[in-house]
Amino acid sequence: HSSYVVAGLPFAINHVQNRWSLGYAHPVFTAARHVLEGGFSAFEVSPWRVVAVRVEYDTEKWNAGIGVGTRHGLRFRAALLNLETLSVGAGWSHEL
């Protein structure tokens, strides 16, 4: 229920890959509740190629998470939403 724009900037510190993202969500559609409304940001560190640790603010609350990938395209994720509720997930991608 939101339209948003986001930009990310990858960079390295001492050969460790990082990414900083910044965005803004504007309530374009009429909805009872907008999922994103206002500014949001995230900072991600990848100490190893297959691991990414993230802290983000999603316009309402702070979240933290970790993602671990496999060489077969699977990525497992765990996050603490609002730094208190555990959420887990998995995804698969394949480059063509």
Short mmCIF file of N, CA, C and O in Angstrom, two decimals:
data_model
loop_
_atom_site.label_atom_id
_atom_site.label_comp_id
_atom_site.label_asym_id
_atom_site.label_seq_id
_atom_site.Cartn_x
_atom_site.Cartn_y
_atom_site.Cartn_z
N HIS A 1 0.81 -1.20 0.00
CA HIS A 1 0.00 0.00 0.00
C HIS A 1 0.84 1.25 0.00
O HIS A 1 0.37 2.31 0.37
N SER A 2 2.10 1.15 -0.36
CA SER A 2 2.98 2.32 -0.42
C SER A 2 3.76 2.32 -1.72
O SER A 2 4.07 1.28 -2.27
N SER A 3 4.09 3.49 -2.15
CA SER A 3 5.00 3.65 -3.28
C SER A 3 6.27 4.24 -2.69
O SER A 3 6.22 5.20 -1.92
N TYR A 4 7.42 3.67 -3.02
CA TYR A 4 8.63 4.16 -2.38
C TYR A 4 9.80 4.17 -3.35
O TYR A 4 9.79 3.50 -4.38
N VAL A 5 10.79 4.94 -2.97
CA VAL A 5 12.04 5.01 -3.72
C VAL A 5 13.17 4.68 -2.73
O VAL A 5 13.11 5.07 -1.57
N VAL A 6 14.14 3.92 -3.20
CA VAL A 6 15.27 3.55 -2.34
C VAL A 6 16.54 3.52 -3.18
O VAL A 6 16.51 3.17 -4.36
N ALA A 7 17.63 3.93 -2.57
CA ALA A 7 18.94 3.90 -3.22
C ALA A 7 19.93 3.28 -2.25
O ALA A 7 19.85 3.49 -1.04
N GLY A 8 20.85 2.49 -2.79
CA GLY A 8 21.86 1.84 -1.96
C GLY A 8 23.25 2.15 -2.44
O GLY A 8 23.47 2.40 -3.64
N LEU A 9 24.18 2.15 -1.52
CA LEU A 9 25.57 2.44 -1.84
C LEU A 9 26.46 1.34 -1.27
O LEU A 9 26.60 1.23 -0.05
N PRO A 10 27.02 0.48 -2.13
CA PRO A 10 27.96 -0.52 -1.62
C PRO A 10 29.34 0.11 -1.42
O PRO A 10 29.75 1.00 -2.17
N PHE A 11 30.03 -0.34 -0.39
CA PHE A 11 31.39 0.13 -0.14
C PHE A 11 32.12 -0.90 0.71
O PHE A 11 31.50 -1.79 1.29
N ALA A 12 33.43 -0.79 0.74
CA ALA A 12 34.26 -1.73 1.50
C ALA A 12 35.10 -0.98 2.53
O ALA A 12 35.58 0.11 2.26
N ILE A 13 35.23 -1.58 3.70
CA ILE A 13 36.12 -1.08 4.75
C ILE A 13 37.03 -2.25 5.12
O ILE A 13 36.54 -3.29 5.56
N ASN A 14 38.33 -2.09 4.93
CA ASN A 14 39.30 -3.17 5.19
C ASN A 14 38.89 -4.46 4.50
O ASN A 14 38.91 -5.54 5.09
N HIS A 15 38.47 -4.38 3.25
CA HIS A 15 38.08 -5.50 2.40
C HIS A 15 36.82 -6.22 2.87
O HIS A 15 36.55 -7.33 2.45
N VAL A 16 36.05 -5.60 3.76
CA VAL A 16 34.77 -6.15 4.20
C VAL A 16 33.68 -5.40 3.46
O VAL A 16 33.62 -4.18 3.50
N GLN A 17 32.81 -6.14 2.76
CA GLN A 17 31.74 -5.52 1.97
C GLN A 17 30.62 -5.01 2.87
O GLN A 17 30.22 -5.68 3.82
N ASN A 18 30.14 -3.80 2.56
CA ASN A 18 29.07 -3.16 3.30
C ASN A 18 28.08 -2.56 2.32
O ASN A 18 28.39 -2.37 1.15
N ARG A 19 26.91 -2.22 2.79
CA ARG A 19 25.92 -1.52 1.97
C ARG A 19 25.09 -0.64 2.89
O ARG A 19 24.64 -1.08 3.94
N TRP A 20 24.88 0.58 2.45
CA TRP A 20 23.99 1.51 3.14
C TRP A 20 22.87 1.86 2.18
O TRP A 20 23.12 2.19 1.02
N SER A 21 21.64 1.77 2.65
CA SER A 21 20.48 2.09 1.82
C SER A 21 19.64 3.14 2.52
O SER A 21 19.53 3.15 3.75
N LEU A 22 19.03 4.00 1.72
CA LEU A 22 18.20 5.07 2.24
C LEU A 22 16.98 5.19 1.33
O LEU A 22 17.13 5.11 0.10
N GLY A 23 15.81 5.37 1.91
CA GLY A 23 14.61 5.46 1.08
C GLY A 23 13.53 6.30 1.71
O GLY A 23 13.61 6.71 2.87
N TYR A 24 12.50 6.54 0.91
CA TYR A 24 11.35 7.29 1.38
C TYR A 24 10.09 6.68 0.78
O TYR A 24 10.04 6.42 -0.43
N ALA A 25 9.07 6.45 1.60
CA ALA A 25 7.80 5.89 1.15
C ALA A 25 6.72 6.95 1.28
O ALA A 25 6.59 7.60 2.31
N HIS A 26 5.96 7.10 0.22
CA HIS A 26 4.88 8.08 0.19
C HIS A 26 3.55 7.35 -0.01
O HIS A 26 3.43 6.50 -0.89
N PRO A 27 2.55 7.67 0.79
CA PRO A 27 1.25 6.99 0.65
C PRO A 27 0.49 7.47 -0.59
O PRO A 27 -0.24 8.45 -0.56
N VAL A 28 0.68 6.79 -1.70
CA VAL A 28 0.04 7.16 -2.97
C VAL A 28 -1.37 6.60 -3.04
O VAL A 28 -2.29 7.27 -3.49
N PHE A 29 -1.56 5.37 -2.60
CA PHE A 29 -2.86 4.71 -2.69
C PHE A 29 -3.65 4.91 -1.41
O PHE A 29 -3.09 5.09 -0.34
N THR A 30 -4.95 4.86 -1.49
CA THR A 30 -5.81 4.92 -0.32
C THR A 30 -5.79 3.55 0.35
O THR A 30 -6.06 2.54 -0.30
N ALA A 31 -5.47 3.54 1.63
CA ALA A 31 -5.41 2.28 2.37
C ALA A 31 -5.69 2.55 3.84
O ALA A 31 -5.46 3.66 4.33
N ALA A 32 -6.19 1.53 4.53
CA ALA A 32 -6.45 1.67 5.97
C ALA A 32 -5.15 1.85 6.73
O ALA A 32 -5.08 2.58 7.72
N ARG A 33 -4.10 1.20 6.27
CA ARG A 33 -2.79 1.31 6.92
C ARG A 33 -1.71 1.19 5.86
O ARG A 33 -1.76 0.29 5.03
N HIS A 34 -0.76 2.09 5.89
CA HIS A 34 0.36 2.03 4.96
C HIS A 34 1.49 1.24 5.60
O HIS A 34 1.87 1.49 6.74
N VAL A 35 2.02 0.28 4.86
CA VAL A 35 3.11 -0.55 5.38
C VAL A 35 4.35 0.30 5.61
O VAL A 35 4.99 0.23 6.64
N LEU A 36 4.68 1.14 4.64
CA LEU A 36 5.79 2.08 4.78
C LEU A 36 5.26 3.49 4.55
O LEU A 36 4.54 3.72 3.58
N GLU A 37 5.60 4.40 5.43
CA GLU A 37 5.22 5.80 5.25
C GLU A 37 6.27 6.66 5.95
O GLU A 37 6.33 6.71 7.15
N GLY A 38 7.11 7.30 5.16
CA GLY A 38 8.19 8.13 5.70
C GLY A 38 9.55 7.61 5.29
O GLY A 38 9.69 6.79 4.39
N GLY A 39 10.57 8.07 5.98
CA GLY A 39 11.94 7.68 5.67
C GLY A 39 12.32 6.35 6.29
O GLY A 39 11.85 5.99 7.36
N PHE A 40 13.18 5.61 5.60
CA PHE A 40 13.70 4.36 6.14
C PHE A 40 15.14 4.18 5.67
O PHE A 40 15.57 4.80 4.70
N SER A 41 15.88 3.36 6.40
CA SER A 41 17.29 3.17 6.10
C SER A 41 17.75 1.80 6.58
O SER A 41 17.13 1.20 7.46
N ALA A 42 18.85 1.32 6.01
CA ALA A 42 19.43 0.03 6.41
C ALA A 42 20.94 0.08 6.24
O ALA A 42 21.46 0.77 5.36
N PHE A 43 21.63 -0.65 7.09
CA PHE A 43 23.07 -0.83 6.99
C PHE A 43 23.35 -2.32 7.06
O PHE A 43 22.87 -3.01 7.96
N GLU A 44 24.11 -2.83 6.08
CA GLU A 44 24.40 -4.26 6.00
C GLU A 44 25.91 -4.47 5.91
O GLU A 44 26.60 -3.76 5.19
N VAL A 45 26.39 -5.46 6.65
CA VAL A 45 27.81 -5.84 6.64
C VAL A 45 27.89 -7.30 6.23
O VAL A 45 27.13 -8.14 6.74
N SER A 46 28.80 -7.62 5.32
CA SER A 46 29.04 -9.00 4.90
C SER A 46 30.47 -9.39 5.24
O SER A 46 31.39 -9.24 4.43
N PRO A 47 30.69 -9.89 6.47
CA PRO A 47 32.05 -10.24 6.87
C PRO A 47 32.62 -11.40 6.05
O PRO A 47 33.82 -11.51 5.89
N TRP A 48 31.74 -12.27 5.53
CA TRP A 48 32.11 -13.34 4.62
C TRP A 48 31.15 -13.28 3.44
O TRP A 48 30.04 -12.78 3.56
N ARG A 49 31.54 -13.80 2.32
CA ARG A 49 30.73 -13.70 1.10
C ARG A 49 29.31 -14.25 1.26
O ARG A 49 28.36 -13.73 0.69
N VAL A 50 29.13 -15.29 2.05
CA VAL A 50 27.83 -15.94 2.18
C VAL A 50 27.00 -15.43 3.35
O VAL A 50 25.86 -15.84 3.54
N VAL A 51 27.55 -14.52 4.17
CA VAL A 51 26.86 -14.03 5.37
C VAL A 51 26.64 -12.53 5.27
O VAL A 51 27.54 -11.78 4.90
N ALA A 52 25.43 -12.09 5.62
CA ALA A 52 25.12 -10.67 5.66
C ALA A 52 24.35 -10.38 6.94
O ALA A 52 23.38 -11.05 7.26
N VAL A 53 24.81 -9.38 7.69
CA VAL A 53 24.16 -8.94 8.92
C VAL A 53 23.60 -7.55 8.67
O VAL A 53 24.28 -6.70 8.11
N ARG A 54 22.36 -7.33 9.09
CA ARG A 54 21.67 -6.08 8.75
C ARG A 54 20.98 -5.47 9.96
O ARG A 54 20.40 -6.18 10.77
N VAL A 55 21.01 -4.14 10.03
CA VAL A 55 20.22 -3.35 10.97
C VAL A 55 19.45 -2.35 10.13
O VAL A 55 20.02 -1.73 9.23
N GLU A 56 18.15 -2.21 10.40
CA GLU A 56 17.35 -1.31 9.59
C GLU A 56 16.28 -0.61 10.42
O GLU A 56 15.86 -1.12 11.46
N TYR A 57 15.86 0.53 9.92
CA TYR A 57 14.71 1.25 10.46
C TYR A 57 13.68 1.32 9.34
O TYR A 57 13.97 1.81 8.25
N ASP A 58 12.47 0.80 9.58
CA ASP A 58 11.49 0.68 8.49
C ASP A 58 10.34 1.68 8.57
O ASP A 58 9.22 1.36 8.20
N THR A 59 10.57 2.87 9.02
CA THR A 59 9.62 3.98 9.21
C THR A 59 8.84 3.87 10.50
O THR A 59 8.20 4.83 10.90
N GLU A 60 8.87 2.71 11.17
CA GLU A 60 8.14 2.55 12.43
C GLU A 60 8.98 1.92 13.54
O GLU A 60 8.80 2.23 14.70
N LYS A 61 9.85 0.99 13.17
CA LYS A 61 10.57 0.23 14.19
C LYS A 61 11.95 -0.17 13.69
O LYS A 61 12.23 -0.14 12.50
N TRP A 62 12.79 -0.57 14.63
CA TRP A 62 14.12 -1.08 14.32
C TRP A 62 14.06 -2.59 14.17
O TRP A 62 13.38 -3.26 14.94
N ASN A 63 14.79 -3.10 13.19
CA ASN A 63 14.87 -4.54 12.95
C ASN A 63 16.35 -4.91 12.78
O ASN A 63 17.16 -4.08 12.36
N ALA A 64 16.67 -6.15 13.10
CA ALA A 64 18.03 -6.66 12.90
C ALA A 64 17.91 -8.08 12.34
O ALA A 64 16.97 -8.80 12.67
N GLY A 65 18.84 -8.45 11.49
CA GLY A 65 18.76 -9.78 10.92
C GLY A 65 20.07 -10.28 10.37
O GLY A 65 21.06 -9.56 10.30
N ILE A 66 20.04 -11.55 10.00
CA ILE A 66 21.20 -12.20 9.40
C ILE A 66 20.71 -13.09 8.26
O ILE A 66 19.63 -13.67 8.34
N GLY A 67 21.49 -13.15 7.21
CA GLY A 67 21.21 -14.02 6.08
C GLY A 67 22.43 -14.85 5.77
O GLY A 67 23.55 -14.35 5.80
N VAL A 68 22.22 -16.13 5.50
CA VAL A 68 23.32 -17.05 5.17
C VAL A 68 22.97 -17.74 3.87
O VAL A 68 21.89 -18.34 3.75
N GLY A 69 23.84 -17.63 2.90
CA GLY A 69 23.60 -18.24 1.59
C GLY A 69 24.39 -19.51 1.40
O GLY A 69 25.37 -19.78 2.09
N THR A 70 23.92 -20.32 0.45
CA THR A 70 24.64 -21.53 0.06
C THR A 70 25.08 -21.37 -1.38
O THR A 70 24.61 -20.49 -2.10
N ARG A 71 25.95 -22.22 -1.84
CA ARG A 71 26.44 -22.10 -3.21
C ARG A 71 25.41 -22.59 -4.24
O ARG A 71 25.61 -22.49 -5.42
N HIS A 72 24.28 -23.11 -3.77
CA HIS A 72 23.24 -23.60 -4.67
C HIS A 72 22.10 -22.59 -4.83
O HIS A 72 21.05 -22.93 -5.34
N GLY A 73 22.30 -21.35 -4.38
CA GLY A 73 21.30 -20.32 -4.54
C GLY A 73 20.30 -20.19 -3.41
O GLY A 73 19.46 -19.31 -3.42
N LEU A 74 20.38 -21.05 -2.40
CA LEU A 74 19.49 -20.94 -1.24
C LEU A 74 20.02 -19.90 -0.28
O LEU A 74 21.23 -19.79 -0.07
N ARG A 75 19.13 -19.12 0.31
CA ARG A 75 19.50 -18.15 1.34
C ARG A 75 18.53 -18.28 2.49
O ARG A 75 17.31 -18.23 2.30
N PHE A 76 19.07 -18.51 3.68
CA PHE A 76 18.27 -18.62 4.90
C PHE A 76 18.41 -17.32 5.66
O PHE A 76 19.51 -16.78 5.78
N ARG A 77 17.29 -16.83 6.20
CA ARG A 77 17.29 -15.55 6.90
C ARG A 77 16.58 -15.68 8.25
O ARG A 77 15.61 -16.42 8.38
N ALA A 78 17.07 -14.91 9.21
CA ALA A 78 16.42 -14.77 10.51
C ALA A 78 16.49 -13.29 10.88
O ALA A 78 17.48 -12.62 10.61
N ALA A 79 15.41 -12.81 11.48
CA ALA A 79 15.36 -11.40 11.84
C ALA A 79 14.63 -11.22 13.15
O ALA A 79 13.75 -12.02 13.50
N LEU A 80 14.98 -10.17 13.87
CA LEU A 80 14.24 -9.75 15.04
C LEU A 80 13.48 -8.49 14.65
O LEU A 80 14.07 -7.42 14.48
N LEU A 81 12.18 -8.62 14.45
CA LEU A 81 11.34 -7.50 14.08
C LEU A 81 11.03 -6.69 15.34
O LEU A 81 10.65 -7.25 16.37
N ASN A 82 11.23 -5.39 15.25
CA ASN A 82 11.09 -4.49 16.39
C ASN A 82 12.03 -4.92 17.52
O ASN A 82 11.78 -4.68 18.68
N LEU A 83 13.10 -5.63 17.15
CA LEU A 83 14.11 -6.15 18.07
C LEU A 83 13.52 -7.04 19.15
O LEU A 83 14.07 -7.17 20.24
N GLU A 84 12.37 -7.69 18.85
CA GLU A 84 11.76 -8.57 19.86
C GLU A 84 11.06 -9.80 19.28
O GLU A 84 10.98 -10.81 19.95
N THR A 85 10.57 -9.76 18.06
CA THR A 85 9.82 -10.88 17.50
C THR A 85 10.66 -11.58 16.43
O THR A 85 11.08 -10.95 15.47
N LEU A 86 10.88 -12.88 16.59
CA LEU A 86 11.69 -13.65 15.65
C LEU A 86 10.90 -13.95 14.38
O LEU A 86 9.74 -14.37 14.43
N SER A 87 11.55 -13.76 13.26
CA SER A 87 10.99 -14.10 11.96
C SER A 87 12.05 -14.86 11.19
O SER A 87 13.22 -14.49 11.20
N VAL A 88 11.67 -15.94 10.52
CA VAL A 88 12.62 -16.73 9.73
C VAL A 88 12.08 -16.91 8.33
O VAL A 88 10.87 -16.85 8.09
N GLY A 89 12.97 -17.14 7.39
CA GLY A 89 12.55 -17.35 6.02
C GLY A 89 13.68 -17.94 5.20
O GLY A 89 14.81 -18.05 5.64
N ALA A 90 13.32 -18.33 3.99
CA ALA A 90 14.29 -18.89 3.06
C ALA A 90 13.90 -18.46 1.65
O ALA A 90 12.73 -18.19 1.38
N GLY A 91 14.88 -18.38 0.79
CA GLY A 91 14.63 -18.02 -0.60
C GLY A 91 15.62 -18.72 -1.50
O GLY A 91 16.65 -19.22 -1.04
N TRP A 92 15.31 -18.75 -2.78
CA TRP A 92 16.18 -19.37 -3.76
C TRP A 92 16.26 -18.48 -4.96
O TRP A 92 15.26 -17.91 -5.41
N SER A 93 17.45 -18.33 -5.50
CA SER A 93 17.63 -17.57 -6.74
C SER A 93 18.63 -18.29 -7.62
O SER A 93 19.47 -19.06 -7.14
N HIS A 94 18.50 -18.03 -8.91
CA HIS A 94 19.39 -18.66 -9.88
C HIS A 94 19.70 -17.65 -10.98
O HIS A 94 18.77 -17.08 -11.56
N GLU A 95 20.95 -17.41 -11.24
CA GLU A 95 21.33 -16.48 -12.29
C GLU A 95 21.25 -17.17 -13.65
O GLU A 95 21.65 -18.31 -13.79
N LEU A 96 20.73 -16.45 -14.61
CA LEU A 96 20.62 -17.01 -15.96
C LEU A 96 21.85 -16.71 -16.77
O LEU A 96 22.56 -15.81 -16.58
#
